[in-house]
Structure formats: structure tokens, C-alpha cells
Tab-separated table of C-alpha atoms and ligand atoms in Angstrom:
chain	number	residue	atom	x	y	z
A	19	UNK	CA	60.047	77.342	116.934
A	20	UNK	CA	60.412	75.328	120.210
A	21	UNK	CA	57.265	73.494	121.091
A	22	UNK	CA	56.115	73.265	124.683
A	23	UNK	CA	53.704	70.459	123.765
A	24	UNK	CA	53.500	68.039	120.879
A	25	UNK	CA	50.287	66.110	120.106
A	26	UNK	CA	49.498	63.236	117.824
A	27	UNK	CA	45.810	62.727	117.223
A	28	UNK	CA	44.434	59.531	115.788
A	29	UNK	CA	41.710	61.277	113.807
A	30	UNK	CA	40.979	64.752	112.460
A	31	UNK	CA	37.913	65.597	114.499
A	32	UNK	CA	39.690	64.548	117.619
A	33	UNK	CA	42.676	66.764	116.590
A	34	UNK	CA	40.448	69.825	116.170
A	35	UNK	CA	38.782	69.073	119.501
A	36	UNK	CA	42.196	68.987	121.162
A	37	UNK	CA	43.453	72.074	119.308
A	38	UNK	CA	40.311	73.849	120.508
A	39	UNK	CA	40.920	72.832	124.121
A	40	UNK	CA	44.555	73.950	124.069
A	41	UNK	CA	43.676	77.224	122.408
A	42	UNK	CA	40.961	77.963	125.050
A	43	UNK	CA	43.500	77.147	127.823
A	44	UNK	CA	45.940	79.793	126.509
A	45	UNK	CA	48.342	77.818	124.265
A	46	UNK	CA	48.959	79.130	120.774
A	47	UNK	CA	48.101	76.049	118.745
A	48	UNK	CA	47.882	74.851	115.126
A	49	UNK	CA	46.489	71.661	113.732
A	50	UNK	CA	48.416	70.047	110.934
A	51	UNK	CA	47.191	67.320	108.594
A	52	UNK	CA	49.875	64.663	108.870
A	53	UNK	CA	53.479	65.594	109.493
A	54	UNK	CA	53.909	69.051	107.985
A	55	UNK	CA	55.958	69.489	104.828
A	56	UNK	CA	59.065	71.617	105.351
A	57	UNK	CA	57.611	74.442	103.268
A	58	UNK	CA	54.360	74.753	105.287
A	59	UNK	CA	54.600	78.217	106.924
A	60	UNK	CA	53.552	77.713	110.555
A	61	UNK	CA	53.007	80.655	112.858
A	62	UNK	CA	54.993	80.825	116.108
A	63	UNK	CA	53.056	78.419	118.446
A	64	UNK	CA	53.292	76.621	121.758
A	65	UNK	CA	51.635	73.396	120.559
A	66	UNK	CA	51.190	71.529	117.364
A	67	UNK	CA	48.488	68.829	116.938
A	68	UNK	CA	49.494	66.475	114.149
A	69	UNK	CA	46.305	64.879	112.798
A	70	UNK	CA	46.541	61.270	111.614
A	71	UNK	CA	43.824	59.073	110.251
A	72	UNK	CA	45.131	56.141	112.207
A	73	UNK	CA	42.327	55.101	114.538
A	74	UNK	CA	40.908	52.327	112.365
A	75	UNK	CA	43.801	51.347	110.123
A	76	UNK	CA	46.100	48.286	110.472
A	77	UNK	CA	48.051	48.565	113.751
A	78	UNK	CA	51.533	48.409	112.205
A	79	UNK	CA	50.677	51.363	109.968
A	80	UNK	CA	49.250	53.318	112.853
A	81	UNK	CA	52.498	52.721	114.767
A	82	UNK	CA	54.799	53.810	111.948
A	83	UNK	CA	52.802	56.983	111.234
A	84	UNK	CA	52.590	57.877	114.903
A	85	UNK	CA	56.337	57.335	115.368
A	86	UNK	CA	57.096	59.639	112.422
A	87	UNK	CA	54.880	62.335	113.953
A	88	UNK	CA	56.562	61.865	117.313
A	89	UNK	CA	59.973	62.269	115.794
A	90	UNK	CA	58.891	65.442	114.002
A	91	UNK	CA	57.437	66.935	117.230
A	92	UNK	CA	60.410	66.011	119.380
A	93	UNK	CA	62.688	67.422	116.697
A	94	UNK	CA	60.953	70.742	117.270
A	95	UNK	CA	61.616	70.692	120.961
A	96	UNK	CA	58.487	68.988	122.350
A	97	UNK	CA	59.603	67.467	125.658
A	98	UNK	CA	56.104	66.033	126.174
A	99	UNK	CA	53.943	64.317	123.597
A	100	UNK	CA	50.264	63.610	124.110
A	101	UNK	CA	48.840	60.791	122.012
A	102	UNK	CA	45.231	61.987	121.526
A	103	UNK	CA	42.662	59.213	121.399
A	104	UNK	CA	38.916	59.291	121.449
A	105	UNK	CA	37.130	60.176	124.672
A	106	UNK	CA	35.110	56.979	124.166
A	107	UNK	CA	38.355	54.963	123.724
A	108	UNK	CA	37.341	53.908	120.175
A	109	UNK	CA	39.539	50.966	119.228
A	110	UNK	CA	39.385	47.196	118.776
A	111	UNK	CA	41.282	44.412	120.548
A	112	UNK	CA	43.731	44.475	117.628
A	113	UNK	CA	44.624	48.068	118.397
A	114	UNK	CA	45.439	50.857	117.879
A	115	UNK	CA	45.729	52.593	121.206
A	116	UNK	CA	47.872	49.858	122.865
A	117	UNK	CA	50.350	49.298	119.992
A	118	UNK	CA	50.875	53.033	119.385
A	119	UNK	CA	51.290	53.721	123.098
A	120	UNK	CA	53.800	50.803	123.398
A	121	UNK	CA	55.878	52.136	120.498
A	122	UNK	CA	55.909	55.761	121.634
A	123	UNK	CA	56.722	54.647	125.164
A	124	UNK	CA	59.683	52.615	123.969
A	125	UNK	CA	60.916	55.569	121.858
A	126	UNK	CA	60.579	58.023	124.689
A	127	UNK	CA	62.054	55.773	127.376
A	128	UNK	CA	59.017	56.519	129.606
A	129	UNK	CA	58.437	54.356	132.718
A	130	UNK	CA	54.744	54.248	133.340
A	131	UNK	CA	52.416	56.224	131.043
A	132	UNK	CA	49.305	58.003	132.346
A	133	UNK	CA	46.261	57.212	130.263
A	134	UNK	CA	42.783	58.742	130.539
A	135	UNK	CA	40.005	59.529	128.041
A	136	UNK	CA	38.057	61.551	130.647
A	137	UNK	CA	36.519	64.757	129.201
A	138	UNK	CA	33.982	65.910	131.779
A	139	UNK	CA	32.756	68.833	129.624
A	140	UNK	CA	31.321	66.266	127.187
A	141	UNK	CA	30.193	63.794	129.840
A	142	UNK	CA	33.124	61.355	129.696
A	143	UNK	CA	34.343	60.408	133.178
A	144	UNK	CA	36.423	57.573	134.450
A	145	UNK	CA	35.938	55.902	137.827
A	146	UNK	CA	37.790	52.809	139.055
A	147	UNK	CA	39.019	52.482	135.500
A	148	UNK	CA	35.502	52.356	134.076
A	149	UNK	CA	34.522	54.839	131.412
A	150	UNK	CA	31.101	56.460	131.632
A	151	UNK	CA	29.430	58.290	128.769
A	152	UNK	CA	26.989	60.650	130.527
A	153	UNK	CA	25.125	58.513	133.028
A	154	UNK	CA	25.832	55.075	131.545
A	155	UNK	CA	28.921	52.846	131.282
A	156	UNK	CA	30.615	52.867	127.877
A	157	UNK	CA	29.279	49.415	126.962
A	158	UNK	CA	25.650	50.572	127.489
A	159	UNK	CA	26.151	53.858	125.575
A	160	UNK	CA	25.464	54.331	121.857
A	161	UNK	CA	29.108	53.494	121.315
A	162	UNK	CA	28.193	49.838	121.525
A	163	UNK	CA	26.807	50.294	117.989
A	164	UNK	CA	29.688	52.226	116.413
A	165	UNK	CA	30.118	51.110	112.758
A	166	UNK	CA	33.893	50.643	113.025
A	167	UNK	CA	34.831	50.413	116.728
A	168	UNK	CA	31.883	49.068	118.734
A	169	UNK	CA	32.733	49.306	122.439
A	170	UNK	CA	31.544	46.373	124.558
A	171	UNK	CA	33.700	46.712	127.707
A	172	UNK	CA	33.747	49.775	129.913
A	173	UNK	CA	36.705	48.599	132.038
A	174	UNK	CA	39.611	50.335	130.358
A	175	UNK	CA	42.253	48.504	132.345
A	176	UNK	CA	41.047	45.324	130.665
A	177	UNK	CA	40.478	46.984	127.278
A	178	UNK	CA	43.992	48.404	127.145
A	179	UNK	CA	45.608	45.227	128.507
A	180	UNK	CA	44.134	43.353	125.552
A	181	UNK	CA	45.866	45.717	123.168
A	182	UNK	CA	49.203	46.378	124.895
A	183	UNK	CA	52.383	44.387	125.478
A	184	UNK	CA	52.758	45.889	128.952
A	185	UNK	CA	50.700	45.320	132.136
A	186	UNK	CA	48.170	48.052	132.824
A	187	UNK	CA	47.641	49.498	136.292
A	188	UNK	CA	45.113	51.834	137.849
A	189	UNK	CA	45.465	55.165	139.606
A	190	UNK	CA	42.159	55.574	141.356
A	191	UNK	CA	40.168	58.676	142.136
A	192	UNK	CA	40.989	58.498	145.813
A	193	UNK	CA	44.686	58.888	144.896
A	194	UNK	CA	43.946	61.699	142.381
A	195	UNK	CA	41.924	63.538	145.017
A	196	UNK	CA	44.906	63.454	147.432
A	197	UNK	CA	46.853	65.514	144.893
A	198	UNK	CA	49.903	65.471	142.577
A	199	UNK	CA	52.287	63.999	145.099
A	200	UNK	CA	50.005	61.024	145.718
A	201	UNK	CA	49.696	60.479	141.978
A	202	UNK	CA	53.495	60.759	141.583
A	203	UNK	CA	53.967	58.166	144.322
A	204	UNK	CA	51.434	55.728	142.857
A	205	UNK	CA	52.934	56.065	139.377
A	206	UNK	CA	56.435	55.394	140.736
A	207	UNK	CA	55.094	52.350	142.601
A	208	UNK	CA	53.525	50.994	139.397
A	209	UNK	CA	56.697	51.692	137.379
A	210	UNK	CA	58.692	49.930	140.042
A	211	UNK	CA	56.603	46.801	139.511
A	212	UNK	CA	57.322	46.956	135.764
A	213	UNK	CA	53.800	48.180	134.884
A	214	UNK	CA	54.133	50.295	131.764
A	215	UNK	CA	50.864	52.203	131.761
A	216	UNK	CA	48.046	53.142	134.086
A	217	UNK	CA	44.407	54.212	133.536
A	218	UNK	CA	43.904	57.219	135.764
A	219	UNK	CA	40.440	58.165	137.045
A	220	UNK	CA	39.049	61.646	136.493
A	221	UNK	CA	35.559	62.971	137.108
A	222	UNK	CA	35.987	66.761	137.318
A	223	UNK	CA	38.290	69.237	135.537
A	224	UNK	CA	40.162	69.725	138.803
A	225	UNK	CA	41.186	66.019	138.614
A	226	UNK	CA	42.634	66.677	135.143
A	227	UNK	CA	44.593	69.653	136.443
A	228	UNK	CA	46.214	67.343	139.048
A	229	UNK	CA	46.850	64.733	136.336
A	230	UNK	CA	48.275	67.406	133.998
A	231	UNK	CA	50.795	68.547	136.643
A	232	UNK	CA	52.192	65.034	136.961
A	233	UNK	CA	51.920	64.149	133.244
A	234	UNK	CA	53.837	67.289	132.214
A	235	UNK	CA	56.881	66.006	134.198
A	236	UNK	CA	56.959	62.967	131.958
A	237	UNK	CA	57.670	62.481	128.218
A	238	UNK	CA	54.441	60.833	127.094
A	239	UNK	CA	50.727	60.682	127.961
A	240	UNK	CA	47.698	59.155	126.318
A	241	UNK	CA	44.161	60.588	126.465
A	242	UNK	CA	41.475	62.838	125.144
A	243	UNK	CA	40.984	66.586	125.360
A	244	UNK	CA	40.612	66.439	129.165
A	245	UNK	CA	44.233	65.512	129.748
A	246	UNK	CA	45.107	68.108	127.099
A	247	UNK	CA	43.394	70.660	129.291
A	248	UNK	CA	45.338	69.413	132.321
A	249	UNK	CA	48.641	69.576	130.435
A	250	UNK	CA	47.935	73.101	129.144
A	251	UNK	CA	47.010	74.329	132.653
A	252	UNK	CA	50.266	72.778	134.018
A	253	UNK	CA	52.395	74.399	131.334
A	254	UNK	CA	50.894	77.771	132.059
A	255	UNK	CA	50.915	77.462	135.889
A	256	UNK	CA	54.543	76.334	136.015
A	257	UNK	CA	55.555	79.238	133.765
A	258	UNK	CA	56.754	77.037	130.834
A	259	UNK	CA	54.192	78.817	128.605
A	260	UNK	CA	53.012	82.397	128.898
A	261	UNK	CA	49.233	82.242	128.440
A	262	UNK	CA	48.050	83.918	125.225
A	263	UNK	CA	44.523	84.152	126.563
A	264	UNK	CA	41.780	82.183	124.761
A	265	UNK	CA	43.562	83.158	121.553
A	266	UNK	CA	41.524	81.610	118.742
A	267	UNK	CA	41.021	83.457	115.524
A	268	UNK	CA	37.846	85.541	115.620
A	269	UNK	CA	35.775	87.268	112.999
A	270	UNK	CA	37.208	85.488	109.951
A	271	UNK	CA	34.661	85.503	107.124
A	272	UNK	CA	35.230	83.844	103.758
A	273	UNK	CA	31.712	84.040	102.305
A	274	UNK	CA	30.609	81.660	99.537
A	275	UNK	CA	28.169	78.813	99.550
A	276	UNK	CA	27.931	76.428	102.492
A	277	UNK	CA	27.393	72.616	102.646
A	278	UNK	CA	27.175	69.980	105.346
A	279	UNK	CA	28.246	66.299	104.927
A	280	UNK	CA	27.352	63.647	107.479
A	281	UNK	CA	28.895	60.218	107.549
A	282	UNK	CA	28.594	59.648	111.248
A	283	UNK	CA	25.903	57.186	112.335
A	284	UNK	CA	26.059	58.281	115.996
A	285	UNK	CA	22.811	58.908	117.882
A	286	UNK	CA	23.800	62.626	118.296
A	287	UNK	CA	24.359	63.083	114.531
A	288	UNK	CA	21.113	61.267	113.580
A	289	UNK	CA	19.239	63.727	115.810
A	290	UNK	CA	21.115	66.721	114.419
A	291	UNK	CA	20.236	65.639	110.811
A	292	UNK	CA	16.591	65.233	111.738
A	293	UNK	CA	16.571	68.788	113.146
A	294	UNK	CA	18.411	70.177	110.178
A	295	UNK	CA	15.582	68.889	107.907
A	296	UNK	CA	13.448	71.720	109.302
A	297	UNK	CA	15.808	74.432	108.138
A	298	UNK	CA	17.692	73.262	105.011
A	299	UNK	CA	17.349	70.796	102.150
A	300	UNK	CA	18.696	67.316	103.119
A	301	UNK	CA	19.608	64.509	100.758
A	302	UNK	CA	19.883	60.969	102.174
A	303	UNK	CA	22.357	58.925	100.137
A	304	UNK	CA	21.595	55.267	99.332
A	305	UNK	CA	24.539	53.367	100.926
A	306	UNK	CA	23.871	50.228	98.880
A	307	UNK	CA	24.165	52.183	95.650
A	308	UNK	CA	27.360	53.798	96.887
A	309	UNK	CA	29.003	50.429	97.419
A	310	UNK	CA	27.753	48.886	94.197
A	311	UNK	CA	28.769	51.920	92.175
A	312	UNK	CA	25.326	53.298	91.452
A	313	UNK	CA	26.391	56.913	90.737
A	314	UNK	CA	25.363	58.294	94.115
A	315	UNK	CA	28.021	61.046	94.116
A	316	UNK	CA	26.760	62.366	90.808
A	317	UNK	CA	23.131	62.183	92.025
A	318	UNK	CA	24.135	64.195	95.101
A	319	UNK	CA	25.887	66.853	93.058
A	320	UNK	CA	23.078	67.214	90.593
A	321	UNK	CA	20.763	67.678	93.599
A	322	UNK	CA	23.058	70.115	95.460
A	323	UNK	CA	24.397	72.445	92.737
A	324	UNK	CA	21.181	74.216	91.846
A	325	UNK	CA	20.381	74.670	95.553
A	326	UNK	CA	23.695	76.148	96.740
A	327	UNK	CA	22.858	79.708	95.712
A	328	UNK	CA	19.740	79.600	97.890
A	329	UNK	CA	21.479	78.529	101.123
A	330	UNK	CA	23.220	75.633	102.826
A	331	UNK	CA	22.478	71.997	101.980
A	332	UNK	CA	23.111	68.769	103.886
A	333	UNK	CA	24.064	65.403	102.382
A	334	UNK	CA	24.037	62.361	104.678
A	335	UNK	CA	24.873	58.700	104.434
A	336	UNK	CA	24.069	58.261	108.157
A	337	UNK	CA	21.790	55.379	109.173
A	338	UNK	CA	20.469	53.688	112.295
A	339	UNK	CA	22.326	50.881	114.019
A	340	UNK	CA	20.061	48.244	112.441
A	341	UNK	CA	20.566	49.627	109.002
A	342	UNK	CA	24.294	49.859	109.505
A	343	UNK	CA	24.476	46.230	110.706
A	344	UNK	CA	22.384	45.002	107.713
A	345	UNK	CA	24.587	46.931	105.230
A	346	UNK	CA	27.792	45.542	106.794
A	347	UNK	CA	26.352	42.024	106.645
A	348	UNK	CA	25.744	42.471	102.927
A	349	UNK	CA	29.043	44.095	102.015
A	350	UNK	CA	31.538	43.767	104.936
A	351	UNK	CA	32.364	46.418	107.553
A	352	UNK	CA	35.547	47.814	106.099
A	353	UNK	CA	34.364	47.787	102.475
A	354	UNK	CA	31.194	49.594	103.452
A	355	UNK	CA	32.944	52.197	105.578
A	356	UNK	CA	35.677	52.881	102.990
A	357	UNK	CA	33.302	53.153	100.025
A	358	UNK	CA	31.063	55.631	101.875
A	359	UNK	CA	34.045	57.716	103.061
A	360	UNK	CA	35.436	57.943	99.526
A	361	UNK	CA	32.060	58.934	98.103
A	362	UNK	CA	31.813	61.681	100.716
A	363	UNK	CA	35.299	62.830	99.618
A	364	UNK	CA	34.206	62.811	95.948
A	365	UNK	CA	31.184	64.905	96.847
A	366	UNK	CA	33.245	67.344	98.921
A	367	UNK	CA	35.793	67.776	96.175
A	368	UNK	CA	33.137	68.535	93.549
A	369	UNK	CA	31.269	70.907	95.934
A	370	UNK	CA	34.425	72.905	96.493
A	371	UNK	CA	35.023	73.006	92.733
A	372	UNK	CA	31.441	74.340	92.494
A	373	UNK	CA	32.368	77.192	94.904
A	374	UNK	CA	31.585	75.868	98.350
A	375	UNK	CA	33.861	77.632	100.827
A	376	UNK	CA	32.168	76.765	104.150
A	377	UNK	CA	32.012	73.048	104.839
A	378	UNK	CA	30.811	71.154	107.899
A	379	UNK	CA	31.647	67.454	108.176
A	380	UNK	CA	30.128	65.141	110.763
A	381	UNK	CA	32.182	62.094	111.612
A	382	UNK	CA	35.883	61.520	112.298
A	383	UNK	CA	36.735	59.028	109.556
A	384	UNK	CA	34.481	60.942	107.216
A	385	UNK	CA	36.278	64.155	108.011
A	386	UNK	CA	39.632	62.444	107.466
A	387	UNK	CA	38.645	61.274	103.989
A	388	UNK	CA	37.261	64.726	103.059
A	389	UNK	CA	40.210	66.773	104.364
A	390	UNK	CA	42.686	64.429	102.690
A	391	UNK	CA	40.901	64.762	99.362
A	392	UNK	CA	40.815	68.582	99.674
A	393	UNK	CA	44.581	68.460	100.341
A	394	UNK	CA	44.343	70.918	103.233
A	395	UNK	CA	47.639	70.883	105.087
A	396	UNK	CA	46.557	72.587	108.310
A	397	UNK	CA	44.123	74.694	110.313
A	398	UNK	CA	44.063	77.731	112.530
A	399	UNK	CA	41.526	77.426	115.390
A	400	UNK	CA	38.626	79.869	115.475
A	401	UNK	CA	35.595	80.271	117.749
A	402	UNK	CA	34.008	77.295	119.488
A	403	UNK	CA	30.698	76.070	118.036
A	404	UNK	CA	30.037	73.407	120.671
A	405	UNK	CA	32.261	71.643	123.242
A	406	UNK	CA	35.059	70.005	121.284
A	407	UNK	CA	34.157	71.561	117.905
A	408	UNK	CA	35.826	74.791	116.720
A	409	UNK	CA	35.534	76.687	113.479
A	410	UNK	CA	38.674	75.935	111.495
A	411	UNK	CA	40.381	78.221	109.059
A	412	UNK	CA	42.304	76.244	106.381
A	413	UNK	CA	45.924	77.311	105.935
A	414	UNK	CA	48.100	76.519	102.933
A	415	UNK	CA	45.044	75.195	101.030
A	416	UNK	CA	44.066	75.889	97.410
A	417	UNK	CA	40.947	77.824	98.500
A	418	UNK	CA	40.324	80.130	101.459
A	419	UNK	CA	37.889	77.984	103.436
A	420	UNK	CA	36.227	77.567	106.832
A	421	UNK	CA	35.508	74.095	108.037
A	422	UNK	CA	33.987	72.435	111.067
A	423	UNK	CA	35.010	68.834	111.715
A	424	UNK	CA	32.501	67.414	114.166
A	425	UNK	CA	33.018	64.294	116.162
A	426	UNK	CA	29.940	62.154	115.562
A	427	UNK	CA	29.037	62.272	119.246
A	428	UNK	CA	29.529	65.999	119.804
A	429	UNK	CA	27.296	69.056	119.454
A	430	UNK	CA	23.717	69.989	120.441
A	431	UNK	CA	20.591	69.066	118.602
A	432	UNK	CA	20.812	72.144	116.388
A	433	UNK	CA	24.507	71.666	115.644
A	434	UNK	CA	24.382	72.364	111.871
A	435	UNK	CA	22.532	75.647	112.369
A	436	UNK	CA	24.763	76.612	115.250
A	437	UNK	CA	27.861	76.015	113.115
A	438	UNK	CA	26.549	77.885	110.105
A	439	UNK	CA	25.766	80.914	112.250
A	440	UNK	CA	29.392	81.173	113.290
A	441	UNK	CA	30.909	80.318	109.855
A	442	UNK	CA	30.302	83.412	107.719
B	9	ADP	N1	24.777	54.031	106.206
B	9	ADP	C1	25.983	53.535	106.633
B	9	ADP	N2	26.155	52.187	106.866
B	9	ADP	C2	27.362	51.753	107.242
B	9	ADP	N3	28.425	52.511	107.509
B	9	ADP	C3	28.270	53.857	107.283
B	9	ADP	C4	27.050	54.441	106.868
B	9	ADP	N4	27.225	55.733	106.726
B	9	ADP	C5	28.538	55.996	107.050
B	9	ADP	N5	29.164	54.872	107.426
B	9	ADP	C6	30.562	54.667	107.858
B	9	ADP	O1	30.574	54.686	109.277
B	9	ADP	C7	31.811	55.258	109.717
B	9	ADP	C8	31.479	56.404	110.645
B	9	ADP	O2	32.662	56.787	111.281
B	9	ADP	P1	32.986	58.317	111.546
B	9	ADP	O3	32.953	59.098	110.284
B	9	ADP	O4	34.323	58.298	112.243
B	9	ADP	O5	31.862	58.804	112.528
B	9	ADP	P2	31.915	58.995	114.130
B	9	ADP	O6	32.538	60.328	114.355
B	9	ADP	O7	30.508	58.908	114.588
B	9	ADP	O8	32.790	57.919	114.699
B	9	ADP	C9	32.618	55.700	108.464
B	9	ADP	O9	33.515	54.754	108.080
B	9	ADP	C10	31.464	55.857	107.441
B	9	ADP	O10	31.859	55.716	106.074
B	10	LIG	O1	37.673	62.702	122.086
B	10	LIG	C1	36.645	62.738	121.389
B	10	LIG	O2	35.569	62.181	121.730
B	10	LIG	C2	36.742	63.364	120.069
B	10	LIG	O3	37.769	64.277	119.972
B	10	LIG	C3	37.014	62.294	119.002
B	10	LIG	O4	38.119	61.835	118.877
B	10	LIG	C4	35.837	61.883	118.318
B	10	LIG	O5	36.050	60.887	117.269
B	10	LIG	P1	34.901	60.717	116.217
B	10	LIG	O6	33.620	60.463	116.963
B	10	LIG	O7	35.285	59.535	115.378
B	10	LIG	O8	34.820	61.945	115.437
């Protein structure tokens, strides 16, 4: 297998978002969990998205895991590697986007790296280096209250400069609008000044197509699904990949009970849970009892098991920004996050033992904890539930399962019902 494109995603929902985008753009794509073991049977594909849970871990660890993934991808022929980050640039000043980018750049010998989290389909646009979420700058969006990576600066040139060892430049929209040659010239100018990376503006998909053409001529890029779309279009339009059409798996049905787990505290997920209350039983976990060891996982299982035969259930730890802040003040941010993630993983593991075969998880870190616990090595991409969220068919797992790993911010108000309708 010779890969046309290698991708390293810093969380599992982000990876499935990217795998979905590449698949829709005509690339045969699989999502692996971590660097695949040698005995994982992978189909013949154009792109592999290696999912890491590296967004919110210590920077040194994120670097070493990303470098290992990079080596694996390049060893399978990937001339270009995309480091997939969140479309809302989730990170702290301590990392991990800058440190991972710096390390991959050094390994690849790249001059100046193009960086953009723009993903217009989900309302993420970048102008003059500033990231907008819908109509508002990042720092005024709900991301200012994220439990792990609160974002307080929408100027990504500044944000990335605080994390990276290299100077950060800007390729502005006026340049992008003039086309690929103008972008090439600006990038060469920045590289000539010793600037190692540039935030590049993008507002429309056509901007990402221009960016993709230039990025595909380089060894490394950094961004969200939007630049993935641009790269996929470039690989197809330059004949490096023969389009397979929008080639996702269709019509896979596994049957069996269904459950939803929500650990995301995003505004979108809170609304989706509220709407789900109208159509399925919902259990709200007590986060304090999770952290102090009050048997919440067992309570959740005792609640869920008798209901599974009747239809899907939803179990949520999600809380409002005020409640999250109060919990973190009592127990610490990382301790709270990790305890809740592990309890979600405990619940998922027991639900699967009880026969659940269709599982929807809301939240990137939450999805990472759950998928790791279920020891699922990879996924094939199925139909799209909402922008950035496909149905996933587990491969190489102990049980034949369908999953949906939803970024906290993605999906419409009826996401859980929408997903269940497509996961049969
Ligand atoms: N009630 C809560 N209070 C504090 N933190 C929470 C609560 N519920 C979940 N969390 C934690 O918040 C984080 C949410 O992150 P994640 O799952 O990535 O969601 P998103 O996709 O919205 O970023 C996880 O670490 C999760 O364990
Ligand atoms: O790019 C995006 O917004 C998503 O693909 C993503 O990475 C979401 O992360 P979570 O919100 O933590 O799931």
C-alpha cells in the first residue's frame, strides 16, 4: 500500500471528521486508533488517518506520539502529512499544536508550513489570521468556556507564536484570492525570512482548494478538515489519486441495543441532550460522585440495563460552564476531566458487555477514553450524519459495532435521533 496522504489527528472525533471529509472528496480512507499494529488488516486505501489522543496531554508526549505516527505514515509512502487539529484551534499556551508542528517540521525538512483551522461547512473561517466561529470571533464563542482548552484569543498568529519555537507569518485572504501562484510566492517570501509557519486565511471552500494545491506540493501542513478537503481535491485534480467517488460504506446494519454517552459540555451538546430528553430516557450523572468514587458507573448501569431492550438510552455528565467551573474549583481541572472520562469508559465497556452494538459518543476526549477502553483498532467510514460526523464501522474489534464519535460542537439540535436513524 502506497499512501497518497498521511494524517495524524490529535483526537478521535477530529480524526473521524477528517476521514469523513476525505472519503466524501473521493479518497479511499481508513481511520486507525494509534499507529496500527502490523497484523491489522487494512484495505487498499489512498489515505490513513491515525487517531491520537494527544490534544490535551503533556506536550513532550504529544510530540513523541505524533512523530511515531509520522514515521509510520511516511514509511508507507505518504509524501504529505496533515497534522489534523481542531477547527477551533483547541490548545493551551503550553501546546500542543506548536510543539508537534515544530517537531514534524524538523523531521520533514519543511521550510514554511501552511496552517489553517478553517472549515467553512461548520462555520469556521479565518480572516487576517483571526478565527471566527459562525458570526463571532473565537474568544467570544462558546469555546471561551471549554473545560480543558478555553480559547481567549482569536488571533491565531499570536496563539501559535506562543506555542512554537519558530516565527509565525500570515498569508492573507487577498493573496489566497489571487490564486495558487500568489500563495506560493508569499510562502517562499516567508520561508526566505526564516519564518517557519504561516496562518493562512480561508473563508470559502474555493480558498481551501487553492490552499490544498500549494500544500500538496509540500511535505507537511497543519489544519482541520477544510485543508483536508483542499488536499484531497488537489490530489484528485492533479491525477495523483483516481477519485473513488464518495466511497463510504453504505447500508451496514449490525442490529443490537443502542446507547449514547455525552461527556462534552459544549453549548451544542447541551442543546442536543435537552432535545433527546423528549425521545429517549436520559440519565444525568453526578460529577462530584464520579470524582469522589460514589459508584456512579454502577448506578448508570443499573439504570440502563433494564431499559436497553425498549430502545436507546442516553447517559450524560455534561454540565453548564458555571457548573464545570465550580467542579474544577473543587477538584482541579485535569482530575475532574480524567475521572469523568474514565467513568464514561467504564460505562461503555459494561454496556457493550450487556450487548450494546450501536454507540454514540459526544465529546473528543470522551470518545478517546471510550474507544481506547473498547480496544477498537480502526474504523471504516460510513454515511454522514451531520457535517463532520460519519457513521463508523469498527474493524478488528471484538464485537461488530457501529459508532458515531461526535465533536462536542458539531451536529444539529436533534443529533442523537439523527444518528440513531442512520445506525441500524
Ligand atoms: N460536568 C463536568 N464538569 C467538568 N468537566 C466535565 C464534565 N463533564 C465532562 N467533563 C470533561 O470535559 C471534557 C470535555 O471534553 P471533550 O470530551 O473533548 O468534549 P468536546 O468535544 O466538547 O471538546 C472531558 O475531559 C470530560 O471528562
Ligand atoms: O475540527 C473540528 O472541529 C473537529 O474535528 C474536532 O477536532 C473536534 O474536537 P472535539 O470538539 O474535542 O470533539
